Coordinates of C-alpha atoms and ligand atoms in Angstrom, one line a residue:
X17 CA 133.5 165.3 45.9
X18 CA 131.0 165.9 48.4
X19 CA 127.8 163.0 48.2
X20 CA 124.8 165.8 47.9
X21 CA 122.2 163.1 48.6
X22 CA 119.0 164.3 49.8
X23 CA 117.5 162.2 52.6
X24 CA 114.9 160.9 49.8
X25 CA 113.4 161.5 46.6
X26 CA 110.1 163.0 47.0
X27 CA 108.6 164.7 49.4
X28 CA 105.3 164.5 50.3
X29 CA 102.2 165.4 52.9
X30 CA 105.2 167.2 55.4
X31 CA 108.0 164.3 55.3
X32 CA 110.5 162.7 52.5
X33 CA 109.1 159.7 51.3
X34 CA 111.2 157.2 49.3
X35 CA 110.7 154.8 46.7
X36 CA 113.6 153.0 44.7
X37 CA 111.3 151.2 42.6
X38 CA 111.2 154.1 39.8
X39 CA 113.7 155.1 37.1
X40 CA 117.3 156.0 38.2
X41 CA 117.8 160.2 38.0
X42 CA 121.7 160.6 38.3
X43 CA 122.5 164.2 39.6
X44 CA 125.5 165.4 37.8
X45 CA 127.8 168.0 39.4
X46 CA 128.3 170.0 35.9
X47 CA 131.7 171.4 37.2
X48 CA 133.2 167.8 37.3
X49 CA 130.7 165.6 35.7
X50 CA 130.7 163.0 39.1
X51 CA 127.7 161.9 40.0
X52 CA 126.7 163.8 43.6
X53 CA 123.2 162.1 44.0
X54 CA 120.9 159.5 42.6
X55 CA 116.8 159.9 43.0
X56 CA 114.1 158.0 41.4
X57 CA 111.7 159.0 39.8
X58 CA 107.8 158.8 40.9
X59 CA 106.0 155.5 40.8
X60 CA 102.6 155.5 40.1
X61 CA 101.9 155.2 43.9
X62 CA 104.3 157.8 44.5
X63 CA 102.5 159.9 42.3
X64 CA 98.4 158.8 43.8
X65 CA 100.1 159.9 47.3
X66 CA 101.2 163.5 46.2
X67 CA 98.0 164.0 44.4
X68 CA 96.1 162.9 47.2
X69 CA 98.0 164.8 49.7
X70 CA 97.5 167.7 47.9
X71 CA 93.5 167.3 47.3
X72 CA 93.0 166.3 50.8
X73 CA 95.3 169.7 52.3
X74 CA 93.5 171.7 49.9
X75 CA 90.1 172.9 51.7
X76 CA 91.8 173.6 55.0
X77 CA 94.4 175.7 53.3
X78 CA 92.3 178.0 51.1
X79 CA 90.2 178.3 54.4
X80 CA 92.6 180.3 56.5
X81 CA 92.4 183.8 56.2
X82 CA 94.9 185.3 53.6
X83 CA 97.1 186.7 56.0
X84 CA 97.5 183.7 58.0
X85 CA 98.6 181.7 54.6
X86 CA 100.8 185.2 53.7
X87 CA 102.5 184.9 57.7
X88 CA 103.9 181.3 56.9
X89 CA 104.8 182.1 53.6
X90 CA 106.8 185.6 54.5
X91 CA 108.5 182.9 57.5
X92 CA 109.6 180.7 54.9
X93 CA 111.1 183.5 53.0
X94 CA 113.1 184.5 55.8
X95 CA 114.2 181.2 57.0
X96 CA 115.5 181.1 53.3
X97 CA 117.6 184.4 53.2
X98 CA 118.9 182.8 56.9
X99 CA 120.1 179.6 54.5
X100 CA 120.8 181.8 51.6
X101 CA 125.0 180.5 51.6
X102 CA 123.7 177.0 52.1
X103 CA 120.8 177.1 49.7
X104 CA 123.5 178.9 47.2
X105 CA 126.2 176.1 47.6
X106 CA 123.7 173.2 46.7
X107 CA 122.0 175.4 43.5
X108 CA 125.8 175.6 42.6
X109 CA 126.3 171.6 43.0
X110 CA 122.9 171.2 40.9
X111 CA 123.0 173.6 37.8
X112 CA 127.0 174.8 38.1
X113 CA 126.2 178.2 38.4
X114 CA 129.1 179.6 40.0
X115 CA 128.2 180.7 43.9
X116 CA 128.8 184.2 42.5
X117 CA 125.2 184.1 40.8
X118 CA 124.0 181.4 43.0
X119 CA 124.5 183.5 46.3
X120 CA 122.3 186.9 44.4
X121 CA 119.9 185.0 42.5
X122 CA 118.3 181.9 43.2
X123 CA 117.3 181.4 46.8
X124 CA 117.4 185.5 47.7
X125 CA 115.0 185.4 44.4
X126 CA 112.2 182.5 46.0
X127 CA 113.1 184.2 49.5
X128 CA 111.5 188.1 47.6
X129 CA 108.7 185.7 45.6
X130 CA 107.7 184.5 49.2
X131 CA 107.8 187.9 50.9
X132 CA 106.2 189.8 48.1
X133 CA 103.2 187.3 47.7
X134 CA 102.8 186.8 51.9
X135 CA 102.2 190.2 51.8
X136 CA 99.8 190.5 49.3
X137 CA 97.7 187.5 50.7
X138 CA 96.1 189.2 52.9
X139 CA 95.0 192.1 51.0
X140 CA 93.4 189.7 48.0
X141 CA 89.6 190.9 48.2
X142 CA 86.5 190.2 45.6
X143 CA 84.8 193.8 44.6
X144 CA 81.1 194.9 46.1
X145 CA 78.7 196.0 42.6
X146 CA 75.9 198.1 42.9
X147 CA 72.6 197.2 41.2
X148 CA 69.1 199.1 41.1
X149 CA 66.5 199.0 43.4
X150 CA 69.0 197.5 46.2
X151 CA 69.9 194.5 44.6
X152 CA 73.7 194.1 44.3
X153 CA 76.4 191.1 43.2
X154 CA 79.8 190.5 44.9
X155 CA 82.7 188.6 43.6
X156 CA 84.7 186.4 45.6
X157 CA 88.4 185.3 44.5
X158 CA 88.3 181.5 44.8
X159 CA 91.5 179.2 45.2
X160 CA 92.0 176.8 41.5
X161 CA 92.8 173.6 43.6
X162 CA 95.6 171.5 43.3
X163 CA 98.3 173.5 41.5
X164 CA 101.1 171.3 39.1
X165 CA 104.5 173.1 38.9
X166 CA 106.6 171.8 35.9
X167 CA 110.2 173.4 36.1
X168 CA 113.4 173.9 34.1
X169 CA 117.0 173.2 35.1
X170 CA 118.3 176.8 35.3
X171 CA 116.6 178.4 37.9
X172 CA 115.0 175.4 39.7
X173 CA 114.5 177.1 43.8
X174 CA 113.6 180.4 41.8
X175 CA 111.2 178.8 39.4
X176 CA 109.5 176.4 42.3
X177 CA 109.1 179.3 44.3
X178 CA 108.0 181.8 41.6
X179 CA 105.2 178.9 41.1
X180 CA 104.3 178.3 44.2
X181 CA 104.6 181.9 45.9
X182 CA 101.2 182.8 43.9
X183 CA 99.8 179.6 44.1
X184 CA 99.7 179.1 47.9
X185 CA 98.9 183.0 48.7
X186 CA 95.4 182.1 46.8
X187 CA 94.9 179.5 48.7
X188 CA 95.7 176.6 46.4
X189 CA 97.9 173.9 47.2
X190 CA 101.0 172.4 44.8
X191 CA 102.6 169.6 43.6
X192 CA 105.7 170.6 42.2
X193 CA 108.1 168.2 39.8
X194 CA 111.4 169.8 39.2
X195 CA 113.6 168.9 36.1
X196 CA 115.5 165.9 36.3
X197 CA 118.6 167.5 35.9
X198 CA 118.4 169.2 38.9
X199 CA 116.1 168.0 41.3
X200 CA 117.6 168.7 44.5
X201 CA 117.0 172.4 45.7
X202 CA 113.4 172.4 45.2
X203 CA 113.3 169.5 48.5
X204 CA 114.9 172.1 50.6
X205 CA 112.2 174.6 49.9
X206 CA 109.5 171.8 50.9
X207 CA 111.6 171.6 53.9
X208 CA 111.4 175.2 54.3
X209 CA 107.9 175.4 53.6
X210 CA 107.2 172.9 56.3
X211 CA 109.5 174.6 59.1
X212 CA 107.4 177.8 58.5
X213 CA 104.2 176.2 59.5
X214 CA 102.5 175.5 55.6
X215 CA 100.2 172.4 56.6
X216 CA 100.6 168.4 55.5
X217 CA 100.2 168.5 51.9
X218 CA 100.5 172.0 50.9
X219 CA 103.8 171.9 49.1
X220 CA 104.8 168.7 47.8
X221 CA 107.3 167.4 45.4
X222 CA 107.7 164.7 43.0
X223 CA 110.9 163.8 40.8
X224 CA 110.3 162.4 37.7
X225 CA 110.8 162.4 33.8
X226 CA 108.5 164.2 31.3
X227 CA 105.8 160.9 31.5
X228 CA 105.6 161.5 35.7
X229 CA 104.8 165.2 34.5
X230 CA 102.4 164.0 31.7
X231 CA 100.4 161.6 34.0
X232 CA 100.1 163.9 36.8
X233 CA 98.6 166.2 34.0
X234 CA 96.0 164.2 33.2
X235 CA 94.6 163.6 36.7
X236 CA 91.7 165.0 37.5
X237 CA 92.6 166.5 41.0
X238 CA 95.1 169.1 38.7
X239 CA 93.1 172.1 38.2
X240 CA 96.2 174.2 36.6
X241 CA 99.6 173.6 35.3
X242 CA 102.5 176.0 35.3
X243 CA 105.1 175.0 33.3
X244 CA 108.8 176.5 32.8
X245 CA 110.4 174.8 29.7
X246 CA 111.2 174.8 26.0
X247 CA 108.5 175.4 23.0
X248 CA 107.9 171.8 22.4
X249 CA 106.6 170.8 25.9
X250 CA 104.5 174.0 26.3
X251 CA 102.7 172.9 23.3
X252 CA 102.8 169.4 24.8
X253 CA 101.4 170.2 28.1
X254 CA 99.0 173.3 26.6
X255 CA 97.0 170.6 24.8
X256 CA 97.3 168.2 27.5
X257 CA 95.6 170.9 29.8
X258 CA 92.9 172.1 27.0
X259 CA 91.5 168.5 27.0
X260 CA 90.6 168.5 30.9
X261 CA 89.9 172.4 30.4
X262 CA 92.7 173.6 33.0
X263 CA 94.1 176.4 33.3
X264 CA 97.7 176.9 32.0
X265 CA 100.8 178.9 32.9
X266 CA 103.8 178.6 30.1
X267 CA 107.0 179.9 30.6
X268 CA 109.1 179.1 27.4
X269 CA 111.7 179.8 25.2
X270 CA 112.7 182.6 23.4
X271 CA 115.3 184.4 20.6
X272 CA 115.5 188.3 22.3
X273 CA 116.4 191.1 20.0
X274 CA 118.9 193.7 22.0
X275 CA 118.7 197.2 19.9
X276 CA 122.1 199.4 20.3
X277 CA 121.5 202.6 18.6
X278 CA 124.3 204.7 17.4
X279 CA 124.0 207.3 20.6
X280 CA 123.7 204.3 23.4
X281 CA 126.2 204.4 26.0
X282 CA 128.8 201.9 24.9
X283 CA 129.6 200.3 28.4
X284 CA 126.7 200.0 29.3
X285 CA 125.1 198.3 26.2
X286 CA 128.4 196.1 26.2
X287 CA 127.4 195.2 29.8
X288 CA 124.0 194.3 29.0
X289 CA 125.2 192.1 26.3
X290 CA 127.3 190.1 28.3
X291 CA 124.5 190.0 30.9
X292 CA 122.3 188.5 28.3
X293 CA 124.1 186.5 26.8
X294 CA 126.3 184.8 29.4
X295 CA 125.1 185.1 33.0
X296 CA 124.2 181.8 33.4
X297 CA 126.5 180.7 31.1
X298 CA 123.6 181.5 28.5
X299 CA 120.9 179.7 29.7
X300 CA 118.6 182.2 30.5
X301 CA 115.3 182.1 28.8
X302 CA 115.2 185.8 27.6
X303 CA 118.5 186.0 27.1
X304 CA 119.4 188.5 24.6
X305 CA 120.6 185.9 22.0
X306 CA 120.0 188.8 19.1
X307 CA 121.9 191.8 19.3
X308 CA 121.3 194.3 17.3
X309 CA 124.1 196.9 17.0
X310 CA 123.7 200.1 14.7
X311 CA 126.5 200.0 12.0
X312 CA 128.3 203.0 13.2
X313 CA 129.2 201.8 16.3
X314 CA 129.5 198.2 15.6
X315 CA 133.2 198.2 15.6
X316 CA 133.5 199.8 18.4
X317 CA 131.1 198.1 20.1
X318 CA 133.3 194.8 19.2
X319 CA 136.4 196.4 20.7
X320 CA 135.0 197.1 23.2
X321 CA 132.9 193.6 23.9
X322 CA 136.0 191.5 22.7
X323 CA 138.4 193.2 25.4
X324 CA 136.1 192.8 28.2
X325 CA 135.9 189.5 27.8
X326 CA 139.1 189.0 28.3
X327 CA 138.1 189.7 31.9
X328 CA 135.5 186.6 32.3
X329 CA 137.3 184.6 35.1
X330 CA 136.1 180.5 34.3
X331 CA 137.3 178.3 36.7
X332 CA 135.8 176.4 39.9
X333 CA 131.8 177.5 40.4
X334 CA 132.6 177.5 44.2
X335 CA 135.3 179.9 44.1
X336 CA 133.0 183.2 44.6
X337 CA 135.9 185.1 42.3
X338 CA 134.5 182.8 39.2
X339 CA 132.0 184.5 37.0
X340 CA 131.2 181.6 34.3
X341 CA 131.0 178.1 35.7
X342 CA 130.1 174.9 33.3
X343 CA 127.2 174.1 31.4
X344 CA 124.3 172.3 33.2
X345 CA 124.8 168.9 30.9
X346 CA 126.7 166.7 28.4
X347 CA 123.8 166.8 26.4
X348 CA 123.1 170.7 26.6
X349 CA 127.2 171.5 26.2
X350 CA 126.6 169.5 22.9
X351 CA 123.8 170.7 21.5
X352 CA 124.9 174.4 22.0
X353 CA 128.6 173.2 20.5
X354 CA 126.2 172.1 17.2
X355 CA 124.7 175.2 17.0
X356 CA 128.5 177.1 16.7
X357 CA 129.6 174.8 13.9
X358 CA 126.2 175.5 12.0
X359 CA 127.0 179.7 12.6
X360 CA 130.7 179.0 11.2
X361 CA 129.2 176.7 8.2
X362 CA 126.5 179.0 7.6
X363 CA 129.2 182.1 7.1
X364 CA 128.8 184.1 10.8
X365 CA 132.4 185.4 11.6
X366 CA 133.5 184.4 15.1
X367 CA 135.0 187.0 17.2
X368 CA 135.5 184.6 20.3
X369 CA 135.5 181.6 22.4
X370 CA 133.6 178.6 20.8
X371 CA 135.4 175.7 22.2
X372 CA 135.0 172.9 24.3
X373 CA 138.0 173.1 27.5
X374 CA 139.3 170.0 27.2
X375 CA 138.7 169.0 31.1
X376 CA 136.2 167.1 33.2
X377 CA 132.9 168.5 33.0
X378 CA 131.1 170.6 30.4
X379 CA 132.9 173.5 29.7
X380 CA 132.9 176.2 27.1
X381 CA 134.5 179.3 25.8
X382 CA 131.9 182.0 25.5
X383 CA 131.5 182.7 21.8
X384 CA 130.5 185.6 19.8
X385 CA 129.6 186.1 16.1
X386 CA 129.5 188.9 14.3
X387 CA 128.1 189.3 10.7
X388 CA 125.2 187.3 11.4
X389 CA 122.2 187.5 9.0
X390 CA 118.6 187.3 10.0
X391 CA 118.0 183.5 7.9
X392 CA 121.2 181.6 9.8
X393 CA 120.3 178.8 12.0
X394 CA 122.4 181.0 14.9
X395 CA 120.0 183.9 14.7
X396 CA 116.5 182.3 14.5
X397 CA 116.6 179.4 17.0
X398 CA 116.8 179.0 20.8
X399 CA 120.3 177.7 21.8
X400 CA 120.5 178.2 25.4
X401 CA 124.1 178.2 25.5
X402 CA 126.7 180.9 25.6
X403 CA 126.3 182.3 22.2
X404 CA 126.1 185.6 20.9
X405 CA 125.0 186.7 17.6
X406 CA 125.9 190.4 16.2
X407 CA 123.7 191.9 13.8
X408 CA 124.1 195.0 11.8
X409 CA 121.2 197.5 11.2
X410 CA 121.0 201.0 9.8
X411 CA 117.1 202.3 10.5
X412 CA 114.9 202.1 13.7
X413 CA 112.1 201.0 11.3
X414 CA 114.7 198.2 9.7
X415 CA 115.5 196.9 13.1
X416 CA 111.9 197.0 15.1
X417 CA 110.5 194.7 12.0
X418 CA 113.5 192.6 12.4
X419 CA 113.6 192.2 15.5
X420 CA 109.8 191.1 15.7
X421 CA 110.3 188.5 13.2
X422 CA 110.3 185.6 15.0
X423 CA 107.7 183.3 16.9
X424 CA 109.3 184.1 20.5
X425 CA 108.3 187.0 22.2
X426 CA 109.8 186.8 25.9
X427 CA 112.3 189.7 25.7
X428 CA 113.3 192.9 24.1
X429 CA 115.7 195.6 25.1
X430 CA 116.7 199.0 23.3
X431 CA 119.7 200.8 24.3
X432 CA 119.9 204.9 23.2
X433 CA 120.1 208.0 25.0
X434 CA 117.2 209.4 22.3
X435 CA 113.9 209.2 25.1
X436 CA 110.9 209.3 22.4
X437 CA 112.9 206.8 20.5
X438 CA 113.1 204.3 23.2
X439 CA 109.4 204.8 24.1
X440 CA 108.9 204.2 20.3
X441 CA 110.5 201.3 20.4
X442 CA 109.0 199.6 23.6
X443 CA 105.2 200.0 22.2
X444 CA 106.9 198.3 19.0
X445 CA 108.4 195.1 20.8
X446 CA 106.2 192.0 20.3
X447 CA 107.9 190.7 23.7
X448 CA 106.2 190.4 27.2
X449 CA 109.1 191.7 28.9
X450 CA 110.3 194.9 27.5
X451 CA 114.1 197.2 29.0
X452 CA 114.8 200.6 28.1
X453 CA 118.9 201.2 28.8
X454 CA 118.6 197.8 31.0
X455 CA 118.5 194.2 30.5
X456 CA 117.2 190.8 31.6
X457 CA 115.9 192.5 35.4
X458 CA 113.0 190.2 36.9
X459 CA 112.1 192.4 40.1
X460 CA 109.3 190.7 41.8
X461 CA 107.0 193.6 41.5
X462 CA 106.9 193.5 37.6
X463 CA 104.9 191.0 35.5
X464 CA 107.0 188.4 33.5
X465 CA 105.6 186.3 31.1
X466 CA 106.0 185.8 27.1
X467 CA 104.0 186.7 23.9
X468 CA 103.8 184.6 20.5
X469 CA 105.3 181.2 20.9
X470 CA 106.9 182.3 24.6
X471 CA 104.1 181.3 26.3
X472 CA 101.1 183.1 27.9
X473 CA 100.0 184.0 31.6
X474 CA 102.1 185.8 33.6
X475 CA 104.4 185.2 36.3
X476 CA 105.5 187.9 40.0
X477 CA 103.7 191.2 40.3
X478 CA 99.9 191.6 41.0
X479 CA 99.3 190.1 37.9
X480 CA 100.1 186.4 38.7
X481 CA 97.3 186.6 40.9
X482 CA 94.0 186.4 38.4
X483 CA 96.7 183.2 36.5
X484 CA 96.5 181.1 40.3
X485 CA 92.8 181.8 41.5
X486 CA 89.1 182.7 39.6
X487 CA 86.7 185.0 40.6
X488 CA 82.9 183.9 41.3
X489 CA 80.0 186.9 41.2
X490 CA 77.5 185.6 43.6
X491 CA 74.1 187.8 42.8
X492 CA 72.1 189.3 46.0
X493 CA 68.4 189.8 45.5
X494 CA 66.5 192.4 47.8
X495 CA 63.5 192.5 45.8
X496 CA 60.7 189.9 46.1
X497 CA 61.2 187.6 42.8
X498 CA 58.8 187.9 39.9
X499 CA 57.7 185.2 37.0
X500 CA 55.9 185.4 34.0
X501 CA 53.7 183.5 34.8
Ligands
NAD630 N1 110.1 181.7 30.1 C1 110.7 181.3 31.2 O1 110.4 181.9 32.3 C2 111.8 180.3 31.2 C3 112.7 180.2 32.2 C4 113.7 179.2 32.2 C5 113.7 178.3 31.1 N2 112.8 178.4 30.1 C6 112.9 177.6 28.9 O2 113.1 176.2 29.3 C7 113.9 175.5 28.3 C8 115.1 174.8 29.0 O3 114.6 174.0 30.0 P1 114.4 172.4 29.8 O4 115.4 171.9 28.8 O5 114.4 171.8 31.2 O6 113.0 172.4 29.1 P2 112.1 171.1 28.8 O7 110.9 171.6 28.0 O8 112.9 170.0 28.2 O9 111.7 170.5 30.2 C9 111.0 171.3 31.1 C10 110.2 170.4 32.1 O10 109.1 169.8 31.4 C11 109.1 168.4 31.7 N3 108.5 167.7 30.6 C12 109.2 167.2 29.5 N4 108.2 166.6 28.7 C13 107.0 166.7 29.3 C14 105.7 166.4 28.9 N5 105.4 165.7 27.8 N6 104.7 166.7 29.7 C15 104.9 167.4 30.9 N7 106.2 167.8 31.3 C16 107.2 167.5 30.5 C17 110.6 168.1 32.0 O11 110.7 166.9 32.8 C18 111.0 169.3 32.7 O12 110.7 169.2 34.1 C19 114.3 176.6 27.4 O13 113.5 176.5 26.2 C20 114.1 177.9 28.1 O14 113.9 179.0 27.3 C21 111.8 179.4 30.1

């Protein structure tokens, strides 16, 4: 087993900065369970120099023109598709993605965030507004500040860059604190980042548990948070925010309905449930953890679905022929193996897979269940493991109100060939992220984001812009004032 150990924890104001003196953060290889790495997490000093840095690199940044900022970024996303096997092999080693994802979207994801927001850097304007007798206002589209990123485990290079691609274009500057299960890819971005040109300061990162998050939080010199994590800590960190009055960015969970009408092409809606269910081996935030299939194809659609997963090849995540690798943890392999006993106890019939592979690390069988009812455990919470639930439905009205009823709102797909029907359905969806014959597609260009419990603000596209800067109207008088009195 290679050692994966980054030259340092943190890294901070250009350079890796050490300091041992914080909690242990073991970095598991999920494939093997061995310990690869071991970083600290952020001391309170740690954490007043990263702040610091930030605040101080903060004016200079926001005060180079947009297309100056957008040139270093659009550098950094080409030094990253240059490093794309490198950057692929160590996202592998962190989360136990197999390379097979790892190589298409992590790094090659950041590298598009970086590109698409470098390009639009440059063209961010405020608007000109006419007023009588001469007088007119103009807006100008001011930086935030210091930006906190907050990530996940199962994206972690996609999610710091999706942060900080948005955040850096409007001219703020970041302190980003990946998960502590896998902290190590978002230090070669900083790297990166620094290589390109971005100033001292500008992109920093700080390991640490949920309290280094929390404390950073509640430091003045934060002006936003964007968070990428579960219900519980968005509601956490949403509060934390509202008492300093910051902005907020929440990425969270969610429990996706996937609609396959009678007239939906099979493959294809088989494909997208085994895209949504188990490319990541499930843990994916808008997975597709509901699918909804219309009674008269639902055997067939099970056929079909059981005998192509008899084609999932799970087996050594750097093997590029592998297409499910490991779950990320222990802890994560467990709770999802929880969850499968509560669908058997609760009467959901299990098609496939289910069980732990009696070897080193935390592997699983991808399961399915069929003849699962809205009320089970299985169908109404977040497990974030490879789990499938298969629910039966007869009417488009039937399925569009039971596939809104629940508190998440990420995703929603609908698979038919009937046009009106899928248009129907998409203004129906209470989900910020909506497919028509697709699934679980995060192109740059479009806005993602959740509804309901799922979060709010919205991530890539245009519209991440008015969640990482604020507009100011400045008022222009031509006319000589007048009083009252
Ligand atoms: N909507 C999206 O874009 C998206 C993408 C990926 C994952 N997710 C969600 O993330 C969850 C899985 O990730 P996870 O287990 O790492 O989530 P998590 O909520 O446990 O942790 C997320 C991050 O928050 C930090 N944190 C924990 N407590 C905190 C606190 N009190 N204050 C500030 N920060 C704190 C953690 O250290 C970690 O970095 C799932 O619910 C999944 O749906 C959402």
């Amino acid at each position: 087993m290679t050692s994966q150990q980054p030259p340092a924890s943190h890294y901070i104001a250009g350079a890796y900065l050490d300091d041992a003196e914080g909690a242990a953060i073991p970095v598991i290889y999920p494939a093997t369970g061995q310990e690869i790495a071991r970083l600290h997490a952020a001391t309170d000093a740690v954490i007043d120099k990263a702040l610091a840095a930030a605040h101080a690199a903060q004016p200079a940044w926001a005060a180079l023109s947009g297309t100056e900022r957008g040139r270093i970024l659009r550098k950094a996303a080409d030094i990253l598709r240059d490093r794309n096997h490198e950057m692929s092999v160590l996202e592998t080693y962190d989360t136990g993605k197999p390379l097979s994802e790892t190589l298409i979207a992590d790094a090659t994801s950041a590298a598009d965030a970086l590109e698409y927001f470098g390009g639009l850097a440059g063209a961010l304007t405020g608007e000109h507004i006419q007023l009588p007798e001469g007088d007119f206002v103009y807006t100008r589209r001011e930086a935030l500040g210091v930006v906190l990123g907050i990530g996940a485990w199962n994206y972690p290079t996609q999610i710091a860059a999706w942060k900080a691609a948005p955040a850096l274009a409007c001219g703020n500057t970041m302190v980003m604190k990946p998960s502590e299960t896998t902290p190590l890819c978002t230090l070669k971005l900083a790297e990166i980042l620094t290589e390109a040109g971005a100033p001292p300061g500008v992109f920093n990162v700080v390991q640490g548990y949920g309290p280094e998050a929390a404390k950073m939080l509640e430091d003045p010199r934060i002006a936003k948070v964007s968070l990428t994590g579960s219900v519980p800590t968005g509601l956490k960190v949403y509060q934390s925010a509202a008492a300093g009055m910051k902005h907020a960015t929440l990425e969270l969970g969610g429990k996706s309905p996937l609609v396959i009408f009678d007239d939906a092409d099979l493959d294809s809606a088989v494909s997208a449930a085994i895209n949504g269910n188990f490319y990541s081996t499930g843990q994916i935030c808008s997975n597709s953890t509901r699918v909804f299939v219309q009674s008269g194809i639902k055997q067939a659609f099970l056929d079909r679905l059981t005998t192509r997963m008899k084609d999932v090849v799970i087996g050594d995540p750097l093997d590029q022929a592998t297409t499910l690798g490991p779950m990320v943890s222990e802890r994560q392999l467990s709770i999802t193996l929880d969850y499968i006993e509560k669908g058997k106890a609760e009467g959901a019939r299990l098609v496939t897979g289910g069980e732990r592979h009696e070897q080193e690390g935390f592997w699983i069988a991808p399961a399915v269940f069929a003849d699962v009812a809205d009320d089970m455990t299985i169908a109404r919470e977040e497990i974030f493991g490879p789990v499938m639930s298969v629910l039966d439905f007869e009417t488009e009205d039937e399925v569009l109100a039971r596939a809104n009823a629940t508190q998440f709102g990420l995703a929603a797909g609908v698979f038919t060939q009937d046009l009106t029907r899928a248009h129907r359905m998409a203004a129906g969806f209470q989900a910020g992220t909506c497919y028509i014959n697709a699934f679980n597609l995060t192109p740059v260009e479009a806005p993602f984001g959740g509804m309901k419990m799922s979060g709010m603000g919205r991530e890539n596209s245009k519209a991440a812009i008015e969640h990482y800067s604020q507009l100011k109207s400045v008022y222009v008088g031509l006319n000589p004032t007048e009083a009252p009195f």
